[in-house]
């Protein structure tokens, strides 16, 4: 496990997926737990409570024009574990569907603005733990074309273990 102090900018970008206005209310910086191959684990505070998350950037983002900060995140909050989110780098059309494929498993995601969320987070985490890559496909901006994003799952299990240790189940 390597520690990278320069991860702050990446951590802040990942927080955009998870916290929105809550981050603006917090004055604390994210704290890195470590880098695990292609995944990073970290924590931050939301409303005085610790939130743990692991994230990775897309290794390939095709369609939907030039996009930055295409990020896949798994979050543990006191009110819910295994919250899986994908930040696409563009605003999805209203009611757009996104499918993430890991091996032979297809995972359904729903969308809100520039994010997509797993309908079944536990199922997504199980697939990520057993897969080598996740491929997300969804409608491009304004419902035109298809965007395809590929994420490495190398290091996911170790990053997931790190956030699960830092934010154990049942702790509120």
GROMACS .gro file of N, CA, C and O in nm, residues 7-18 57 69 71 87:
model
   64
    7UNK      N    1  -0.308   1.312  -0.350
    7UNK     CA    2  -0.440   1.260  -0.384
    7UNK      C    3  -0.551   1.358  -0.350
    7UNK      O    4  -0.666   1.335  -0.387
    8UNK      N    5  -0.522   1.467  -0.281
    8UNK     CA    6  -0.627   1.558  -0.237
    8UNK      C    7  -0.719   1.601  -0.350
    8UNK      O    8  -0.840   1.597  -0.338
    9UNK      N    9  -0.663   1.641  -0.464
    9UNK     CA   10  -0.748   1.687  -0.575
    9UNK      C   11  -0.837   1.575  -0.626
    9UNK      O   12  -0.954   1.597  -0.656
   10UNK      N   13  -0.783   1.455  -0.636
   10UNK     CA   14  -0.863   1.341  -0.681
   10UNK      C   15  -0.971   1.310  -0.579
   10UNK      O   16  -1.084   1.280  -0.615
   11UNK      N   17  -0.936   1.316  -0.450
   11UNK     CA   18  -1.035   1.289  -0.346
   11UNK      C   19  -1.148   1.390  -0.352
   11UNK      O   20  -1.265   1.354  -0.341
   12UNK      N   21  -1.114   1.516  -0.370
   12UNK     CA   22  -1.217   1.619  -0.378
   12UNK      C   23  -1.307   1.595  -0.500
   12UNK      O   24  -1.428   1.609  -0.492
   13UNK      N   25  -1.249   1.555  -0.612
   13UNK     CA   26  -1.330   1.525  -0.731
   13UNK      C   27  -1.424   1.408  -0.704
   13UNK      O   28  -1.541   1.411  -0.742
   14UNK      N   29  -1.376   1.306  -0.635
   14UNK     CA   30  -1.461   1.191  -0.603
   14UNK      C   31  -1.572   1.232  -0.508
   14UNK      O   32  -1.684   1.182  -0.518
   15UNK      N   33  -1.545   1.322  -0.418
   15UNK     CA   34  -1.648   1.367  -0.325
   15UNK      C   35  -1.764   1.432  -0.397
   15UNK      O   36  -1.877   1.428  -0.349
   16UNK      N   37  -1.740   1.491  -0.511
   16UNK     CA   38  -1.848   1.552  -0.588
   16UNK      C   39  -1.955   1.451  -0.623
   16UNK      O   40  -2.072   1.485  -0.634
   17UNK      N   41  -1.920   1.325  -0.638
   17UNK     CA   42  -2.014   1.218  -0.666
   17UNK      C   43  -2.102   1.192  -0.545
   17UNK      O   44  -2.219   1.162  -0.557
   18UNK      N   45  -2.043   1.207  -0.426
   18UNK     CA   46  -2.109   1.154  -0.309
   18UNK      C   47  -2.175   1.256  -0.219
   18UNK      O   48  -2.264   1.221  -0.146
   57UNK      N   49  -1.070   0.592  -1.131
   57UNK     CA   50  -1.103   0.667  -1.254
   57UNK      C   51  -1.116   0.569  -1.370
   57UNK      O   52  -1.053   0.463  -1.371
   69UNK      N   53  -1.276   1.331  -1.513
   69UNK     CA   54  -1.325   1.287  -1.383
   69UNK      C   55  -1.440   1.187  -1.394
   69UNK      O   56  -1.540   1.198  -1.322
   71UNK      N   57  -1.560   0.871  -1.277
   71UNK     CA   58  -1.518   0.803  -1.155
   71UNK      C   59  -1.624   0.702  -1.109
   71UNK      O   60  -1.744   0.730  -1.113
   87UNK      N   61  -1.979   0.860  -1.176
   87UNK     CA   62  -1.985   0.999  -1.224
   87UNK      C   63  -1.942   0.998  -1.369
   87UNK      O   64  -1.829   0.960  -1.401
   0.00000   0.00000   0.00000
